[in-house]
Structures are given as structure tokens and as C-alpha cells.
C-alpha angles and dihedrals in degrees: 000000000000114000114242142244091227084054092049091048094048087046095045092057098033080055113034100128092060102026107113117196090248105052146143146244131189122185118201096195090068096024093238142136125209130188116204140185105219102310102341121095102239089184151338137232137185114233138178113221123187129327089231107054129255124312134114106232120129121255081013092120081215132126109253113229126220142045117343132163122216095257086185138016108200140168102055117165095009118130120257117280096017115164118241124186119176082007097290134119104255089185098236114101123216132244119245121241098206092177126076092266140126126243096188084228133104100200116169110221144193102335131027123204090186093203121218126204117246096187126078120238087000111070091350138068141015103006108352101061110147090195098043085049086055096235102183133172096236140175112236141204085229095075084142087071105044105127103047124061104266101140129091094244109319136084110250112197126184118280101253089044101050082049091053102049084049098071101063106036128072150173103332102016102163106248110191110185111198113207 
């Protein structure tokens, strides 16, 4: 499904105050990412989001909805499938996993967009705090199921493109997550 000008448009005004001219849009529904440059789609990449469908609330394992900033960019510089826990470069680099299979892992992998909630008592705030949820964009050693929901929360995106959509955003980098 191709997001549309008239959506753009509505998200553009609803969020005027937090939209940046680079931002970016993810739609559950067809498990895609998109990057944009005010209202052009710059580029297009397949996720995966949560297991369990789309809400906020905290220990849900579920991927929060709304308006969200990039609170932290980590992981520059870093090869490709590195491995990060707590956030932090532990210097080993994941296998990827190219066929729909689970791993039974969740590693986060290369590159974190750590995601903070911008509205009040939906994605922020008690219990339902995207960034103390720790709700990142992510690369994963799962690639093979990229397209399908198949993370805890998070969207996981592949390794190179997560790399790749790095590189132009920044500290708050509007995210809007369309359940």
C-alpha cells in the first residue's frame, strides 16, 4: 500500500509542531518504512513490527502507534550486524538468518533509532513510554522475515538498510507509526 498525498497532508497539519522535513513513516498494515522529504517518498524499505499487533502499553511486546522523535541515533561507524546489548557495542557480529525462519532470538543489530513518544497518555508517559520501553528501529539477524511481524515491539529493519537510513536522519527526526 503506498501512503497517500491526502495522509501526508492530514499528518503534516495534526503534527505541525514535530514534523521535520526529513521524516519518517512506518505502516504496519504492509510492514514498510518509508523516509520522506516533506511529502516525497525518498525510499522504501520492508520491516517486520511486533508479533503481537500494534498498542503502548508497557510489557505489551507490542509496537506503540503515533507520533514518536529519534531521542538517540547509535551504533556509527559500527560494522554491519554488530551485536548491541544495553545499547552498547559488545564487538561480536550476528549471523543472518536470509530464509523466513525464526531464530528464537531478538537480537538488535548495526544501527539503533532509539524512538521517543510525542503524545501524552498514548505513546508517552506512565505505561505507555515508547522510550522507556525501549522501542528502537533496529537491523536484525532475521532479514528472511522482514515483511511480516515477526519482532517483540520494535521494527526491525535489514542490516544495510538500517545502515542506510542512519546516515540522514538524526536526533529528532519526526517517526510517525501508522497502526
Amino acid at each position: 500500500m503506498m501512503i497517500t498525498a491526502q495522509h501526508i497532508a492530514q499528518l503534516q497539519q495534526q503534527f505541525a509542531a514535530f514534523i521535520t522535513p526529513l521524516w519518517i513513516h512506518v505502516e504496519v498494515a504492509s510492514q514498510s518504512l518509508r523516509l520522506l522529504r516533506q511529502d516525497k517518498v525518498l525510499q522504501e524499505y520492508p520491516v517486520s513490527t511486533a508479533t503481537l499487533g500494534v498498542g503502548c502499553e508497557q510489557d505489551s511486546y507490542k509496537t506503540p502507534y503515533g507520533a514518536h522523535s529519534i531521542a538517540a541515533c547509535i551504533g556509527g561507524g559500527q560494522p554491519i550486524a554488530e551485536i548491541f546489548v544495553g545499547r552498547r557495542a559488545i564487538g561480536k557480529t550476528a549471523t543472518i538468518e536470509q530464509q523466513a525462519v525464526a531464530t528464537g532470538e531478538d537480537l538488535i543489530l548495526s544501527r539503533i533509532l532509539w524512538l521517543k513518544g510525542l503524545q501524552g497518555n498514548i505513546n508517552q508517559g506512565a505505561g505507555v513510554d515508547s522510550y522507556e520501553r525501549y522501542i528502537y528501529i533496529h537491523g536484525t539477524q532475521e532479514e528472511g522475515l522482514l515483511g511480516q511481524p515477526a519482532s517483540h515491539g520494535c521494527v526491525r529493519m535489514a542490516n544495510q538498510d538500517v545502515i542506510d537510513l542512519f546516515e540522514p536522519v538524526m536526533v529528532g527526526t519526526f517517526v510517525y507509526i501508522a497502526g
